[in-house]
Amino acid sequence: MTLSEHSTLPRTDTTATLTGERADLLTELRAARFFLRFTARELTDEQAAARPTPSALCVGGLIKHVTGVERGWVDFFVEGTATSKDFDDMTAADFAARENEFRMLPGETLAGVLAAYEEVARRTDEMVATLPDLDAKCPLPKAPWFQETHWSARRVLLHIIAETTQHAGHADIIREAIDGAKTMG
């Protein structure tokens, strides 16, 4: 199986005709998504929830987290700052919900986690394809880690790509600890 055979979701009419920067950005995002999803191949729900390394991370939880991050950033960009709280306004419940993104909870299945990820990916791809201007800016919520006050759609997309790629690497280490399988090599 090659990357090109398995790295993309079915392209919609909108994304199939993209060229240039948007096509390049989506190609990179789809490759990162592929590697993250590939770490979950043939895992049981129990294996997807396993934490075989000293960290509290699991393959299924990483996919959930990346799904939430991608959904959150696209919601934020499309719908504005009303979709996210400033850091100082976050509650204990908000932080607990964030922690739960990194684990598979009772009743969650790997199939369900992957299906949610596919739906978010389709929405992101459509946003990238149809947004009038990748330079369009949106104000960031207040948080200690943001030095800037606004990000462009391009910057949001680059952040999603970086987040997905980083966590695909984490998932690869976890998968290797589960059963020796590797994403590459």
CSV table of C-alpha atoms in Angstrom, one decimal:
chain,number,residue,atom,x,y,z
A,1,MET,CA,0.0,0.0,0.0
A,2,THR,CA,1.4,3.4,-0.9
A,3,LEU,CA,0.8,6.8,0.7
A,4,SER,CA,-1.1,8.0,-2.3
A,5,GLU,CA,-3.5,5.0,-2.1
A,6,HIS,CA,-4.4,5.6,1.5
A,7,SER,CA,-3.5,9.1,2.6
A,8,THR,CA,-6.5,11.0,1.5
A,9,LEU,CA,-10.2,10.9,2.1
A,10,PRO,CA,-12.3,10.9,-1.0
A,11,ARG,CA,-11.9,14.3,-2.6
A,12,THR,CA,-15.0,16.3,-3.0
A,13,ASP,CA,-15.7,18.2,-6.2
A,14,THR,CA,-14.5,21.3,-4.5
A,15,THR,CA,-11.1,20.0,-3.4
A,16,ALA,CA,-10.4,17.8,-6.5
A,17,THR,CA,-9.8,20.9,-8.6
A,18,LEU,CA,-7.4,22.8,-6.3
A,19,THR,CA,-4.0,23.8,-7.4
A,20,GLY,CA,-1.2,25.9,-6.1
A,21,GLU,CA,-0.8,26.7,-2.4
A,22,ARG,CA,-4.2,25.3,-1.3
A,23,ALA,CA,-3.5,22.0,-3.0
A,24,ASP,CA,0.0,21.9,-1.4
A,25,LEU,CA,-1.3,22.7,2.0
A,26,LEU,CA,-4.0,20.0,1.8
A,27,THR,CA,-1.5,17.5,0.4
A,28,GLU,CA,0.6,18.0,3.5
A,29,LEU,CA,-2.3,17.8,5.9
A,30,ARG,CA,-3.6,14.7,4.3
A,31,ALA,CA,-0.2,13.0,4.5
A,32,ALA,CA,0.0,13.9,8.2
A,33,ARG,CA,-3.5,12.6,8.8
A,34,PHE,CA,-2.6,9.4,6.9
A,35,PHE,CA,0.4,8.7,9.2
A,36,LEU,CA,-1.7,9.4,12.3
A,37,ARG,CA,-4.5,7.1,11.2
A,38,PHE,CA,-2.0,4.4,10.0
A,39,THR,CA,-0.7,4.0,13.5
A,40,ALA,CA,-4.2,2.7,14.4
A,41,ARG,CA,-4.3,0.1,11.7
A,42,GLU,CA,-5.6,-3.3,12.9
A,43,LEU,CA,-5.7,-2.2,16.6
A,44,THR,CA,-8.4,-3.4,18.9
A,45,ASP,CA,-10.3,-0.8,21.0
A,46,GLU,CA,-8.3,-2.0,24.0
A,47,GLN,CA,-5.0,-1.5,22.2
A,48,ALA,CA,-6.0,1.9,20.9
A,49,ALA,CA,-6.7,2.9,24.5
A,50,ALA,CA,-3.5,1.3,25.9
A,51,ARG,CA,-0.8,3.5,27.4
A,52,PRO,CA,2.4,1.3,27.1
A,53,THR,CA,4.9,4.2,27.5
A,54,PRO,CA,5.6,6.3,30.6
A,55,SER,CA,3.3,9.0,29.2
A,56,ALA,CA,-0.4,9.0,29.6
A,57,LEU,CA,-0.9,9.1,25.8
A,58,CYS,CA,-2.7,6.4,23.7
A,59,VAL,CA,-3.2,6.1,20.0
A,60,GLY,CA,-7.0,6.5,20.2
A,61,GLY,CA,-6.6,9.5,22.5
A,62,LEU,CA,-4.1,11.2,20.2
A,63,ILE,CA,-6.5,10.8,17.3
A,64,LYS,CA,-9.3,12.3,19.5
A,65,HIS,CA,-7.1,15.2,20.5
A,66,VAL,CA,-6.1,16.0,16.9
A,67,THR,CA,-9.7,15.8,15.9
A,68,GLY,CA,-10.7,18.2,18.6
A,69,VAL,CA,-7.8,20.6,17.7
A,70,GLU,CA,-8.7,20.6,14.0
A,71,ARG,CA,-12.4,21.0,14.8
A,72,GLY,CA,-11.7,23.8,17.3
A,73,TRP,CA,-9.4,25.8,15.0
A,74,VAL,CA,-11.8,25.5,12.0
A,75,ASP,CA,-14.8,26.5,14.2
A,76,PHE,CA,-12.7,29.4,15.6
A,77,PHE,CA,-11.7,30.6,12.1
A,78,VAL,CA,-15.1,30.1,10.5
A,79,GLU,CA,-17.3,31.2,13.4
A,80,GLY,CA,-15.0,33.6,15.3
A,81,THR,CA,-13.8,34.0,18.9
A,82,ALA,CA,-17.2,33.0,20.4
A,83,THR,CA,-16.2,29.4,19.9
A,84,SER,CA,-13.3,29.5,22.3
A,85,LYS,CA,-12.7,30.9,25.7
A,86,ASP,CA,-9.8,33.1,26.8
A,87,PHE,CA,-7.4,31.1,28.9
A,88,ASP,CA,-8.2,33.0,32.1
A,89,ASP,CA,-11.9,32.2,31.6
A,90,MET,CA,-11.4,28.4,31.5
A,91,THR,CA,-12.9,26.4,34.3
A,92,ALA,CA,-11.8,23.1,35.9
A,93,ALA,CA,-14.4,21.4,33.8
A,94,ASP,CA,-12.8,22.9,30.6
A,95,PHE,CA,-9.4,21.5,31.7
A,96,ALA,CA,-10.9,18.1,32.5
A,97,ALA,CA,-12.6,18.0,29.1
A,98,ARG,CA,-9.2,18.8,27.5
A,99,GLU,CA,-7.5,16.0,29.4
A,100,ASN,CA,-10.3,13.6,28.3
A,101,GLU,CA,-9.3,14.4,24.6
A,102,PHE,CA,-6.1,12.5,25.2
A,103,ARG,CA,-7.7,9.2,26.2
A,104,MET,CA,-10.4,6.8,25.1
A,105,LEU,CA,-13.3,6.9,27.5
A,106,PRO,CA,-15.5,4.0,28.4
A,107,GLY,CA,-17.8,3.3,25.5
A,108,GLU,CA,-15.6,5.0,22.9
A,109,THR,CA,-14.4,2.8,20.0
A,110,LEU,CA,-11.5,3.3,17.6
A,111,ALA,CA,-14.0,3.1,14.7
A,112,GLY,CA,-16.0,5.9,16.3
A,113,VAL,CA,-12.9,8.0,16.9
A,114,LEU,CA,-11.7,7.5,13.3
A,115,ALA,CA,-15.2,8.3,11.9
A,116,ALA,CA,-15.2,11.6,13.8
A,117,TYR,CA,-11.8,12.4,12.5
A,118,GLU,CA,-12.9,11.8,8.9
A,119,GLU,CA,-15.9,14.1,9.3
A,120,VAL,CA,-13.7,16.9,10.7
A,121,ALA,CA,-11.2,16.4,7.9
A,122,ARG,CA,-13.8,16.8,5.3
A,123,ARG,CA,-15.0,20.0,6.9
A,124,THR,CA,-11.5,21.4,7.1
A,125,ASP,CA,-10.7,20.5,3.5
A,126,GLU,CA,-13.9,22.2,2.3
A,127,MET,CA,-13.0,25.3,4.4
A,128,VAL,CA,-9.6,25.4,2.8
A,129,ALA,CA,-11.0,25.0,-0.7
A,130,THR,CA,-13.8,27.6,-0.4
A,131,LEU,CA,-12.3,30.3,1.9
A,132,PRO,CA,-12.0,33.4,-0.3
A,133,ASP,CA,-8.6,34.5,1.1
A,134,LEU,CA,-5.9,32.5,3.0
A,135,ASP,CA,-4.6,35.9,4.3
A,136,ALA,CA,-7.9,36.6,6.0
A,137,LYS,CA,-7.2,37.1,9.7
A,138,CYS,CA,-9.1,36.3,12.9
A,139,PRO,CA,-8.4,37.5,16.4
A,140,LEU,CA,-6.9,34.9,18.7
A,141,PRO,CA,-8.3,34.1,22.2
A,142,LYS,CA,-6.2,35.5,25.0
A,143,ALA,CA,-3.7,32.9,26.2
A,144,PRO,CA,-0.2,33.1,27.6
A,145,TRP,CA,1.3,31.2,24.6
A,146,PHE,CA,0.0,33.6,22.0
A,147,GLN,CA,2.3,36.6,21.4
A,148,GLU,CA,0.3,37.7,18.3
A,149,THR,CA,-3.2,38.9,18.4
A,150,HIS,CA,-4.4,37.6,15.1
A,151,TRP,CA,-3.7,34.6,12.8
A,152,SER,CA,-4.5,34.2,9.1
A,153,ALA,CA,-6.3,31.2,7.8
A,154,ARG,CA,-3.0,30.0,6.3
A,155,ARG,CA,-1.4,30.2,9.8
A,156,VAL,CA,-4.3,28.3,11.3
A,157,LEU,CA,-3.9,25.6,8.7
A,158,LEU,CA,-0.1,25.4,9.2
A,159,HIS,CA,-0.8,25.0,12.9
A,160,ILE,CA,-3.2,22.1,12.3
A,161,ILE,CA,-0.6,20.5,10.0
A,162,ALA,CA,2.1,20.9,12.7
A,163,GLU,CA,-0.1,19.5,15.4
A,164,THR,CA,-1.1,16.5,13.4
A,165,THR,CA,2.4,15.7,12.4
A,166,GLN,CA,3.7,16.0,16.0
A,167,HIS,CA,1.1,13.7,17.3
A,168,ALA,CA,1.5,11.2,14.5
A,169,GLY,CA,5.1,10.8,15.7
A,170,HIS,CA,3.8,10.3,19.3
A,171,ALA,CA,1.3,7.7,18.1
A,172,ASP,CA,4.1,5.9,16.1
A,173,ILE,CA,6.1,5.5,19.3
A,174,ILE,CA,3.1,4.2,21.2
A,175,ARG,CA,2.2,1.8,18.5
A,176,GLU,CA,5.7,0.4,18.4
A,177,ALA,CA,5.5,-0.1,22.2
A,178,ILE,CA,2.2,-2.0,21.8
A,179,ASP,CA,3.2,-4.6,19.2
A,180,GLY,CA,6.4,-3.5,17.4
A,181,ALA,CA,4.6,-2.2,14.4
A,182,LYS,CA,6.0,1.0,12.9
A,183,THR,CA,4.5,3.6,10.6
A,184,MET,CA,7.7,3.8,8.5
A,185,GLY,CA,10.9,1.7,8.3
